[in-house]
Amino acid sequence: MARIAFLGLGVMGAPMARHLAAAGHSLTVYNRSPAKAREWVDRHGGASAGSAAEAADGADAVIACVGADRDVEEVTTGPRGAFEAMAEGALFVDHTTASARLARRLAEEGEGRGLRVVDAPVSGGQAGAEKGALAVMCGGSESAVAAARPLMEAYSARIVHVGPAGHGQLTKMVNQICIAGVVQGLAEAIHFAKAAGLDTAKAFEAVSGGAAQSWQMVNRWETMERGEFDFGFAVDWMRKDLGLTLEEARANGSRLPVTALVDQFYADLQAMGAGRQDTSSLIRRLEP
């Protein structure tokens, strides 16, 4: 069993850390809101720390799941960050959806310190984290990913080593490109079905058995029709992710017209005050 420092106890990080504790690992947790860390310890055991460095001191592995690039930098290379306290040979796994540029920089800096670094963004949302059924896309060396795999298995259903440092983050961008188009298509399909006077339950029973079927359709069409948008991954976070994706696309010369358009649709939702609703709220733009 490993000594693990877990940094970030949000809607994703808290259940991931819980699965690690349930698997028998020894956890020290850190969160910018200390009360949340103390509450987690009261429920699941382990210890809380006052800084990322304090949590990382003596840890075999440090796992982070925070908000964005600046948050990752704060808990790794910032003042009282984890990297200053990690011993040579220790493992750092970042589950934050961040830029590939940062992932490559942390891998390079970690290598200089004798650390093994994996960028490992996840897909599956809050429900996947709660169930321990996340999909993880890993960038890093073979040895680093091999070391991380037994830990990640505590909260994952699929773990794929997609390539060197940064490739985990790039693959997460592929994931978000796919989701953006699918959710917008589903929103338009529901809107059209209702306008056409169809029995939407029968219509989606029919199409969900064919080529149009998707996870979003099976799990979200009914809640979208009912106007329920409290299912985890928020519009604000999707805009952050799509911003990273579009920035990367500008750098590599790829063209993402649908993704750019859906990003603007999500901006419309933010302007409507829906930034904390989940990504399926795209349908709100179409409904009176």
PDB file of C-alpha atoms in Angstrom:
ATOM      1  CA  MET A   1       0.000   0.000   0.000  1.00  0.00           C
ATOM      2  CA  ALA A   2       1.261   3.450  -0.924  1.00  0.00           C
ATOM      3  CA  ARG A   3       1.601   6.698   0.991  1.00  0.00           C
ATOM      4  CA  ILE A   4      -0.339   9.143  -1.168  1.00  0.00           C
ATOM      5  CA  ALA A   5      -0.744  12.902  -1.067  1.00  0.00           C
ATOM      6  CA  PHE A   6      -3.999  13.899  -2.757  1.00  0.00           C
ATOM      7  CA  LEU A   7      -4.308  17.545  -3.788  1.00  0.00           C
ATOM      8  CA  GLY A   8      -7.782  18.877  -4.559  1.00  0.00           C
ATOM      9  CA  LEU A   9     -11.042  17.610  -3.074  1.00  0.00           C
ATOM     10  CA  GLY A  10     -13.657  18.936  -5.456  1.00  0.00           C
ATOM     11  CA  VAL A  11     -16.503  16.978  -7.032  1.00  0.00           C
ATOM     12  CA  MET A  12     -13.979  14.761  -8.833  1.00  0.00           C
ATOM     13  CA  GLY A  13     -11.056  14.661  -6.426  1.00  0.00           C
ATOM     14  CA  ALA A  14     -12.980  13.832  -3.253  1.00  0.00           C
ATOM     15  CA  PRO A  15     -14.484  10.558  -4.520  1.00  0.00           C
ATOM     16  CA  MET A  16     -11.224   9.575  -6.246  1.00  0.00           C
ATOM     17  CA  ALA A  17      -9.375  10.027  -2.960  1.00  0.00           C
ATOM     18  CA  ARG A  18     -12.112   8.053  -1.196  1.00  0.00           C
ATOM     19  CA  HIS A  19     -11.585   5.084  -3.524  1.00  0.00           C
ATOM     20  CA  LEU A  20      -7.851   5.166  -2.796  1.00  0.00           C
ATOM     21  CA  ALA A  21      -8.503   5.147   0.939  1.00  0.00           C
ATOM     22  CA  ALA A  22     -10.986   2.290   0.568  1.00  0.00           C
ATOM     23  CA  ALA A  23      -8.303   0.339  -1.312  1.00  0.00           C
ATOM     24  CA  GLY A  24      -6.091   0.555   1.754  1.00  0.00           C
ATOM     25  CA  HIS A  25      -3.683   3.336   0.811  1.00  0.00           C
ATOM     26  CA  SER A  26      -2.529   5.878   3.406  1.00  0.00           C
ATOM     27  CA  LEU A  27      -3.693   9.353   2.377  1.00  0.00           C
ATOM     28  CA  THR A  28      -2.749  12.869   3.335  1.00  0.00           C
ATOM     29  CA  VAL A  29      -5.072  15.348   1.641  1.00  0.00           C
ATOM     30  CA  TYR A  30      -4.705  19.022   0.832  1.00  0.00           C
ATOM     31  CA  ASN A  31      -7.362  21.459  -0.319  1.00  0.00           C
ATOM     32  CA  ARG A  32      -7.232  25.231  -0.592  1.00  0.00           C
ATOM     33  CA  SER A  33     -10.308  25.300   1.636  1.00  0.00           C
ATOM     34  CA  PRO A  34      -8.954  23.617   4.788  1.00  0.00           C
ATOM     35  CA  ALA A  35     -12.433  22.879   6.115  1.00  0.00           C
ATOM     36  CA  LYS A  36     -13.135  20.637   3.137  1.00  0.00           C
ATOM     37  CA  ALA A  37      -9.940  18.666   3.824  1.00  0.00           C
ATOM     38  CA  ARG A  38     -10.821  18.246   7.495  1.00  0.00           C
ATOM     39  CA  GLU A  39     -14.326  17.122   6.575  1.00  0.00           C
ATOM     40  CA  TRP A  40     -12.920  14.536   4.157  1.00  0.00           C
ATOM     41  CA  VAL A  41     -10.584  13.165   6.858  1.00  0.00           C
ATOM     42  CA  ASP A  42     -13.437  12.988   9.369  1.00  0.00           C
ATOM     43  CA  ARG A  43     -15.350  10.787   6.923  1.00  0.00           C
ATOM     44  CA  HIS A  44     -12.594   8.671   5.400  1.00  0.00           C
ATOM     45  CA  GLY A  45      -9.568   8.778   7.687  1.00  0.00           C
ATOM     46  CA  GLY A  46      -6.015   9.725   6.875  1.00  0.00           C
ATOM     47  CA  ALA A  47      -4.630  13.191   7.576  1.00  0.00           C
ATOM     48  CA  SER A  48      -4.919  16.704   6.204  1.00  0.00           C
ATOM     49  CA  ALA A  49      -2.060  19.089   5.463  1.00  0.00           C
ATOM     50  CA  GLY A  50      -1.730  22.861   5.424  1.00  0.00           C
ATOM     51  CA  SER A  51       0.114  22.989   2.100  1.00  0.00           C
ATOM     52  CA  ALA A  52       0.837  20.848  -0.925  1.00  0.00           C
ATOM     53  CA  ALA A  53       4.460  20.552   0.186  1.00  0.00           C
ATOM     54  CA  GLU A  54       3.427  19.341   3.635  1.00  0.00           C
ATOM     55  CA  ALA A  55       1.131  16.742   2.092  1.00  0.00           C
ATOM     56  CA  ALA A  56       3.841  15.569  -0.315  1.00  0.00           C
ATOM     57  CA  ASP A  57       6.571  15.205   2.309  1.00  0.00           C
ATOM     58  CA  GLY A  58       7.384  11.491   2.539  1.00  0.00           C
ATOM     59  CA  ALA A  59       4.742  10.469  -0.027  1.00  0.00           C
ATOM     60  CA  ASP A  60       5.338   7.710  -2.555  1.00  0.00           C
ATOM     61  CA  ALA A  61       2.899   9.396  -4.933  1.00  0.00           C
ATOM     62  CA  VAL A  62       1.268  12.787  -5.246  1.00  0.00           C
ATOM     63  CA  ILE A  63      -2.034  12.939  -7.137  1.00  0.00           C
ATOM     64  CA  ALA A  64      -3.626  16.240  -8.127  1.00  0.00           C
ATOM     65  CA  CYS A  65      -7.115  17.051  -9.361  1.00  0.00           C
ATOM     66  CA  VAL A  66      -7.518  20.814  -9.308  1.00  0.00           C
ATOM     67  CA  GLY A  67      -9.055  23.445 -11.557  1.00  0.00           C
ATOM     68  CA  ALA A  68      -6.786  24.827 -14.268  1.00  0.00           C
ATOM     69  CA  ASP A  69      -3.172  25.495 -15.259  1.00  0.00           C
ATOM     70  CA  ARG A  70      -2.613  28.155 -12.617  1.00  0.00           C
ATOM     71  CA  ASP A  71      -3.910  25.813  -9.897  1.00  0.00           C
ATOM     72  CA  VAL A  72      -1.628  22.987 -11.043  1.00  0.00           C
ATOM     73  CA  GLU A  73       1.346  25.344 -11.013  1.00  0.00           C
ATOM     74  CA  GLU A  74       0.419  26.535  -7.529  1.00  0.00           C
ATOM     75  CA  VAL A  75       0.357  23.033  -6.029  1.00  0.00           C
ATOM     76  CA  THR A  76       3.460  21.774  -7.857  1.00  0.00           C
ATOM     77  CA  THR A  77       6.116  24.421  -8.498  1.00  0.00           C
ATOM     78  CA  GLY A  78       4.666  27.363  -6.581  1.00  0.00           C
ATOM     79  CA  PRO A  79       5.673  28.389  -3.042  1.00  0.00           C
ATOM     80  CA  ARG A  80       5.085  25.431  -0.698  1.00  0.00           C
ATOM     81  CA  GLY A  81       4.287  23.341  -3.767  1.00  0.00           C
ATOM     82  CA  ALA A  82       4.604  19.569  -3.839  1.00  0.00           C
ATOM     83  CA  PHE A  83       7.703  19.380  -6.039  1.00  0.00           C
ATOM     84  CA  GLU A  84       9.895  21.018  -3.409  1.00  0.00           C
ATOM     85  CA  ALA A  85       9.082  18.250  -0.921  1.00  0.00           C
ATOM     86  CA  MET A  86       8.913  15.158  -3.136  1.00  0.00           C
ATOM     87  CA  ALA A  87      11.726  12.639  -2.821  1.00  0.00           C
ATOM     88  CA  GLU A  88      13.659  11.369  -5.805  1.00  0.00           C
ATOM     89  CA  GLY A  89      11.760   8.521  -7.439  1.00  0.00           C
ATOM     90  CA  ALA A  90       8.361   9.698  -6.243  1.00  0.00           C
ATOM     91  CA  LEU A  91       5.418   9.737  -8.639  1.00  0.00           C
ATOM     92  CA  PHE A  92       3.284  12.730  -9.637  1.00  0.00           C
ATOM     93  CA  VAL A  93      -0.043  12.144 -11.390  1.00  0.00           C
ATOM     94  CA  ASP A  94      -2.102  15.098 -12.585  1.00  0.00           C
ATOM     95  CA  HIS A  95      -5.781  14.413 -13.262  1.00  0.00           C
ATOM     96  CA  THR A  96      -6.538  18.073 -13.920  1.00  0.00           C
ATOM     97  CA  THR A  97      -7.618  18.976 -17.438  1.00  0.00           C
ATOM     98  CA  ALA A  98      -4.857  21.443 -18.261  1.00  0.00           C
ATOM     99  CA  SER A  99      -2.711  22.517 -21.201  1.00  0.00           C
ATOM    100  CA  ALA A 100      -0.369  20.122 -22.953  1.00  0.00           C
ATOM    101  CA  ARG A 101       2.260  22.846 -22.701  1.00  0.00           C
ATOM    102  CA  LEU A 102       2.125  22.752 -18.896  1.00  0.00           C
ATOM    103  CA  ALA A 103       2.134  18.948 -18.868  1.00  0.00           C
ATOM    104  CA  ARG A 104       5.338  18.880 -20.898  1.00  0.00           C
ATOM    105  CA  ARG A 105       6.960  21.507 -18.696  1.00  0.00           C
ATOM    106  CA  LEU A 106       6.109  19.647 -15.491  1.00  0.00           C
ATOM    107  CA  ALA A 107       7.437  16.405 -16.954  1.00  0.00           C
ATOM    108  CA  GLU A 108      10.698  18.132 -17.838  1.00  0.00           C
ATOM    109  CA  GLU A 109      11.027  19.777 -14.454  1.00  0.00           C
ATOM    110  CA  GLY A 110      10.081  16.570 -12.701  1.00  0.00           C
ATOM    111  CA  GLU A 111      12.711  14.651 -14.638  1.00  0.00           C
ATOM    112  CA  GLY A 112      15.320  17.144 -13.454  1.00  0.00           C
ATOM    113  CA  ARG A 113      14.267  16.409  -9.880  1.00  0.00           C
ATOM    114  CA  GLY A 114      14.235  12.640 -10.370  1.00  0.00           C
ATOM    115  CA  LEU A 115      10.425  12.446 -10.309  1.00  0.00           C
ATOM    116  CA  ARG A 116       8.108  10.354 -12.475  1.00  0.00           C
ATOM    117  CA  VAL A 117       5.336  12.527 -13.953  1.00  0.00           C
ATOM    118  CA  VAL A 118       2.083  11.509 -15.661  1.00  0.00           C
ATOM    119  CA  ASP A 119      -0.515  13.832 -17.183  1.00  0.00           C
ATOM    120  CA  ALA A 120      -3.719  11.864 -16.793  1.00  0.00           C
ATOM    121  CA  PRO A 121      -6.939  13.791 -17.430  1.00  0.00           C
ATOM    122  CA  VAL A 122     -10.137  11.816 -16.990  1.00  0.00           C
ATOM    123  CA  SER A 123     -13.522  11.398 -18.599  1.00  0.00           C
ATOM    124  CA  GLY A 124     -16.696  10.154 -16.988  1.00  0.00           C
ATOM    125  CA  GLY A 125     -17.703  13.134 -14.897  1.00  0.00           C
ATOM    126  CA  GLN A 126     -18.778  13.202 -11.288  1.00  0.00           C
ATOM    127  CA  ALA A 127     -20.831  10.020 -11.696  1.00  0.00           C
ATOM    128  CA  GLY A 128     -17.803   8.164 -13.019  1.00  0.00           C
ATOM    129  CA  ALA A 129     -15.678   9.388 -10.131  1.00  0.00           C
ATOM    130  CA  GLU A 130     -18.296   8.352  -7.567  1.00  0.00           C
ATOM    131  CA  LYS A 131     -18.616   4.881  -9.111  1.00  0.00           C
ATOM    132  CA  GLY A 132     -14.864   4.402  -9.597  1.00  0.00           C
ATOM    133  CA  ALA A 133     -15.443   4.016 -13.331  1.00  0.00           C
ATOM    134  CA  LEU A 134     -13.440   6.832 -14.923  1.00  0.00           C
ATOM    135  CA  ALA A 135     -11.615   6.639 -18.242  1.00  0.00           C
ATOM    136  CA  VAL A 136      -8.042   7.888 -17.920  1.00  0.00           C
ATOM    137  CA  MET A 137      -5.835   9.030 -20.792  1.00  0.00           C
ATOM    138  CA  CYS A 138      -2.177   9.037 -19.759  1.00  0.00           C
ATOM    139  CA  GLY A 139       0.827  10.877 -21.104  1.00  0.00           C
ATOM    140  CA  GLY A 140       4.331  10.151 -19.850  1.00  0.00           C
ATOM    141  CA  SER A 141       7.048   7.535 -19.886  1.00  0.00           C
ATOM    142  CA  GLU A 142       6.270   3.818 -19.831  1.00  0.00           C
ATOM    143  CA  SER A 143       7.772   3.489 -16.354  1.00  0.00           C
ATOM    144  CA  ALA A 144       5.823   6.435 -14.931  1.00  0.00           C
ATOM    145  CA  VAL A 145       2.489   5.201 -16.281  1.00  0.00           C
ATOM    146  CA  ALA A 146       3.233   1.664 -15.093  1.00  0.00           C
ATOM    147  CA  ALA A 147       3.859   3.010 -11.587  1.00  0.00           C
ATOM    148  CA  ALA A 148       0.650   5.045 -11.652  1.00  0.00           C
ATOM    149  CA  ARG A 149      -1.616   2.328 -13.026  1.00  0.00           C
ATOM    150  CA  PRO A 150      -2.126   0.307  -9.792  1.00  0.00           C
ATOM    151  CA  LEU A 151      -3.185   3.492  -7.990  1.00  0.00           C
ATOM    152  CA  MET A 152      -5.483   4.725 -10.746  1.00  0.00           C
ATOM    153  CA  GLU A 153      -7.214   1.353 -10.923  1.00  0.00           C
ATOM    154  CA  ALA A 154      -8.917   2.241  -7.639  1.00  0.00           C
ATOM    155  CA  TYR A 155     -11.182   4.744  -9.426  1.00  0.00           C
ATOM    156  CA  SER A 156     -10.946   3.854 -13.105  1.00  0.00           C
ATOM    157  CA  ALA A 157     -12.615   1.471 -15.522  1.00  0.00           C
ATOM    158  CA  ARG A 158     -10.244   2.209 -18.430  1.00  0.00           C
ATOM    159  CA  ILE A 159      -6.627   3.393 -18.401  1.00  0.00           C
ATOM    160  CA  VAL A 160      -4.842   4.001 -21.701  1.00  0.00           C
ATOM    161  CA  HIS A 161      -1.249   5.137 -22.139  1.00  0.00           C
ATOM    162  CA  VAL A 162      -1.656   7.356 -25.194  1.00  0.00           C
ATOM    163  CA  GLY A 163       1.910   8.642 -25.605  1.00  0.00           C
ATOM    164  CA  PRO A 164       4.646  10.851 -24.138  1.00  0.00           C
ATOM    165  CA  ALA A 165       4.212  13.842 -21.834  1.00  0.00           C
ATOM    166  CA  GLY A 166       1.383  16.105 -22.922  1.00  0.00           C
ATOM    167  CA  HIS A 167      -0.421  13.472 -24.963  1.00  0.00           C
ATOM    168  CA  GLY A 168      -2.860  12.763 -22.158  1.00  0.00           C
ATOM    169  CA  GLN A 169      -3.985  16.379 -22.258  1.00  0.00           C
ATOM    170  CA  LEU A 170      -4.141  16.386 -26.054  1.00  0.00           C
ATOM    171  CA  THR A 171      -6.320  13.269 -25.966  1.00  0.00           C
ATOM    172  CA  LYS A 172      -8.657  14.939 -23.472  1.00  0.00           C
ATOM    173  CA  MET A 173      -9.033  17.723 -26.024  1.00  0.00           C
ATOM    174  CA  VAL A 174     -10.120  15.101 -28.566  1.00  0.00           C
ATOM    175  CA  ASN A 175     -12.667  13.926 -25.995  1.00  0.00           C
ATOM    176  CA  GLN A 176     -14.087  17.419 -25.530  1.00  0.00           C
ATOM    177  CA  ILE A 177     -14.251  18.059 -29.286  1.00  0.00           C
ATOM    178  CA  CYS A 178     -16.383  14.918 -29.629  1.00  0.00           C
ATOM    179  CA  ILE A 179     -18.661  15.820 -26.719  1.00  0.00           C
ATOM    180  CA  ALA A 180     -19.255  19.409 -27.860  1.00  0.00           C
ATOM    181  CA  GLY A 181     -20.627  18.347 -31.217  1.00  0.00           C
ATOM    182  CA  VAL A 182     -22.682  15.461 -29.842  1.00  0.00           C
ATOM    183  CA  VAL A 183     -24.418  17.534 -27.153  1.00  0.00           C
ATOM    184  CA  GLN A 184     -25.292  20.300 -29.602  1.00  0.00           C
ATOM    185  CA  GLY A 185     -26.635  17.736 -32.074  1.00  0.00           C
ATOM    186  CA  LEU A 186     -28.716  16.114 -29.346  1.00  0.00           C
ATOM    187  CA  ALA A 187     -30.093  19.497 -28.260  1.00  0.00           C
ATOM    188  CA  GLU A 188     -31.152  20.267 -31.824  1.00  0.00           C
ATOM    189  CA  ALA A 189     -32.690  16.802 -32.248  1.00  0.00           C
ATOM    190  CA  ILE A 190     -34.832  17.174 -29.135  1.00  0.00           C
ATOM    191  CA  HIS A 191     -35.873  20.670 -30.171  1.00  0.00           C
ATOM    192  CA  PHE A 192     -36.800  19.470 -33.670  1.00  0.00           C
ATOM    193  CA  ALA A 193     -38.715  16.421 -32.402  1.00  0.00           C
ATOM    194  CA  LYS A 194     -40.855  18.574 -30.128  1.00  0.00           C
ATOM    195  CA  ALA A 195     -41.495  21.186 -32.835  1.00  0.00           C
ATOM    196  CA  ALA A 196     -42.525  18.415 -35.245  1.00  0.00           C
ATOM    197  CA  GLY A 197     -45.088  17.069 -32.779  1.00  0.00           C
ATOM    198  CA  LEU A 198     -43.366  13.725 -32.299  1.00  0.00           C
ATOM    199  CA  ASP A 199     -43.777  11.493 -29.275  1.00  0.00           C
ATOM    200  CA  THR A 200     -40.247  12.159 -28.089  1.00  0.00           C
ATOM    201  CA  ALA A 201     -40.087   9.009 -25.977  1.00  0.00           C
ATOM    202  CA  LYS A 202     -40.943   6.857 -28.989  1.00  0.00           C
ATOM    203  CA  ALA A 203     -38.644   8.834 -31.280  1.00  0.00           C
ATOM    204  CA  PHE A 204     -35.635   8.423 -29.021  1.00  0.00           C
ATOM    205  CA  GLU A 205     -36.466   4.798 -28.289  1.00  0.00           C
ATOM    206  CA  ALA A 206     -36.201   4.289 -32.038  1.00  0.00           C
ATOM    207  CA  VAL A 207     -33.057   6.253 -32.809  1.00  0.00           C
ATOM    208  CA  SER A 208     -31.128   5.196 -29.710  1.00  0.00           C
ATOM    209  CA  GLY A 209     -30.986   1.681 -31.110  1.00  0.00           C
ATOM    210  CA  GLY A 210     -29.181   2.727 -34.267  1.00  0.00           C
ATOM    211  CA  ALA A 211     -26.237   4.723 -35.539  1.00  0.00           C
ATOM    212  CA  ALA A 212     -27.333   7.923 -33.743  1.00  0.00           C
ATOM    213  CA  GLN A 213     -26.923   6.320 -30.322  1.00  0.00           C
ATOM    214  CA  SER A 214     -24.497   7.939 -27.890  1.00  0.00           C
ATOM    215  CA  TRP A 215     -23.834   8.054 -24.154  1.00  0.00           C
ATOM    216  CA  GLN A 216     -25.236  11.564 -24.098  1.00  0.00           C
ATOM    217  CA  MET A 217     -28.435  10.443 -25.806  1.00  0.00           C
ATOM    218  CA  VAL A 218     -29.025   7.464 -23.548  1.00  0.00           C
ATOM    219  CA  ASN A 219     -28.258   9.336 -20.334  1.00  0.00           C
ATOM    220  CA  ARG A 220     -29.367  12.913 -21.042  1.00  0.00           C
ATOM    221  CA  TRP A 221     -32.169  13.273 -23.581  1.00  0.00           C
ATOM    222  CA  GLU A 222     -34.948  12.879 -21.008  1.00  0.00           C
ATOM    223  CA  THR A 223     -33.354  15.253 -18.494  1.00  0.00           C
ATOM    224  CA  MET A 224     -32.682  17.785 -21.251  1.00  0.00           C
ATOM    225  CA  GLU A 225     -36.346  17.647 -22.293  1.00  0.00           C
ATOM    226  CA  ARG A 226     -37.402  18.159 -18.671  1.00  0.00           C
ATOM    227  CA  GLY A 227     -35.024  21.109 -18.242  1.00  0.00           C
ATOM    228  CA  GLU A 228     -32.868  19.411 -15.585  1.00  0.00           C
ATOM    229  CA  PHE A 229     -29.225  20.469 -15.760  1.00  0.00           C
ATOM    230  CA  ASP A 230     -27.644  19.534 -12.444  1.00  0.00           C
ATOM    231  CA  PHE A 231     -25.524  16.572 -13.516  1.00  0.00           C
ATOM    232  CA  GLY A 232     -21.929  17.468 -12.760  1.00  0.00           C
ATOM    233  CA  PHE A 233     -19.623  18.898 -15.405  1.00  0.00           C
ATOM    234  CA  ALA A 234     -20.477  22.578 -15.670  1.00  0.00           C
ATOM    235  CA  VAL A 235     -20.585  24.960 -18.625  1.00  0.00           C
ATOM    236  CA  ASP A 236     -17.838  27.071 -17.008  1.00  0.00           C
ATOM    237  CA  TRP A 237     -15.496  24.082 -16.986  1.00  0.00           C
ATOM    238  CA  MET A 238     -16.386  23.107 -20.544  1.00  0.00           C
ATOM    239  CA  ARG A 239     -15.518  26.610 -21.719  1.00  0.00           C
ATOM    240  CA  LYS A 240     -12.164  26.322 -19.975  1.00  0.00           C
ATOM    241  CA  ASP A 241     -11.505  23.007 -21.703  1.00  0.00           C
ATOM    242  CA  LEU A 242     -12.623  24.229 -25.120  1.00  0.00           C
ATOM    243  CA  GLY A 243     -10.448  27.298 -24.695  1.00  0.00           C
ATOM    244  CA  LEU A 244      -7.426  25.041 -24.212  1.00  0.00           C
ATOM    245  CA  THR A 245      -8.492  22.991 -27.223  1.00  0.00           C
ATOM    246  CA  LEU A 246      -8.927  25.961 -29.533  1.00  0.00           C
ATOM    247  CA  GLU A 247      -5.604  27.413 -28.394  1.00  0.00           C
ATOM    248  CA  GLU A 248      -3.893  24.129 -29.237  1.00  0.00           C
ATOM    249  CA  ALA A 249      -5.680  24.009 -32.593  1.00  0.00           C
ATOM    250  CA  ARG A 250      -4.347  27.448 -33.484  1.00  0.00           C
ATOM    251  CA  ALA A 251      -0.855  26.236 -32.629  1.00  0.00           C
ATOM    252  CA  ASN A 252      -1.021  22.999 -34.641  1.00  0.00           C
ATOM    253  CA  GLY A 253      -2.984  24.367 -37.583  1.00  0.00           C
ATOM    254  CA  SER A 254      -6.060  22.176 -37.213  1.00  0.00           C
ATOM    255  CA  ARG A 255      -9.489  23.578 -38.095  1.00  0.00           C
ATOM    256  CA  LEU A 256     -12.325  23.116 -35.602  1.00  0.00           C
ATOM    257  CA  PRO A 257     -15.304  25.087 -36.919  1.00  0.00           C
ATOM    258  CA  VAL A 258     -17.997  23.140 -35.048  1.00  0.00           C
ATOM    259  CA  THR A 259     -16.045  23.200 -31.791  1.00  0.00           C
ATOM    260  CA  ALA A 260     -15.504  26.957 -32.084  1.00  0.00           C
ATOM    261  CA  LEU A 261     -19.211  27.475 -32.748  1.00  0.00           C
ATOM    262  CA  VAL A 262     -20.322  25.354 -29.792  1.00  0.00           C
ATOM    263  CA  ASP A 263     -17.821  27.199 -27.595  1.00  0.00           C
ATOM    264  CA  GLN A 264     -19.666  30.402 -28.460  1.00  0.00           C
ATOM    265  CA  PHE A 265     -22.986  28.732 -27.683  1.00  0.00           C
ATOM    266  CA  TYR A 266     -21.613  27.907 -24.230  1.00  0.00           C
ATOM    267  CA  ALA A 267     -20.583  31.564 -23.917  1.00  0.00           C
ATOM    268  CA  ASP A 268     -24.226  32.443 -24.583  1.00  0.00           C
ATOM    269  CA  LEU A 269     -25.236  30.187 -21.684  1.00  0.00           C
ATOM    270  CA  GLN A 270     -22.760  31.909 -19.394  1.00  0.00           C
ATOM    271  CA  ALA A 271     -24.307  35.236 -20.378  1.00  0.00           C
ATOM    272  CA  MET A 272     -27.703  33.737 -19.470  1.00  0.00           C
ATOM    273  CA  GLY A 273     -26.384  32.905 -15.975  1.00  0.00           C
ATOM    274  CA  ALA A 274     -26.124  29.166 -16.666  1.00  0.00           C
ATOM    275  CA  GLY A 275     -22.380  28.786 -16.115  1.00  0.00           C
ATOM    276  CA  ARG A 276     -22.826  26.339 -13.236  1.00  0.00           C
ATOM    277  CA  GLN A 277     -25.392  24.182 -15.047  1.00  0.00           C
ATOM    278  CA  ASP A 278     -24.137  21.055 -16.757  1.00  0.00           C
ATOM    279  CA  THR A 279     -23.126  20.922 -20.402  1.00  0.00           C
ATOM    280  CA  SER A 280     -26.444  19.458 -21.580  1.00  0.00           C
ATOM    281  CA  SER A 281     -28.003  22.876 -20.904  1.00  0.00           C
ATOM    282  CA  LEU A 282     -27.145  23.783 -24.515  1.00  0.00           C
ATOM    283  CA  ILE A 283     -30.778  23.080 -25.302  1.00  0.00           C
ATOM    284  CA  ARG A 284     -31.751  26.206 -23.352  1.00  0.00           C
ATOM    285  CA  ARG A 285     -30.535  28.337 -26.266  1.00  0.00           C
ATOM    286  CA  LEU A 286     -33.154  26.723 -28.509  1.00  0.00           C
ATOM    287  CA  GLU A 287     -36.168  26.643 -26.200  1.00  0.00           C
ATOM    288  CA  PRO A 288     -38.509  29.628 -25.729  1.00  0.00           C
TER     289      PRO A 288
END
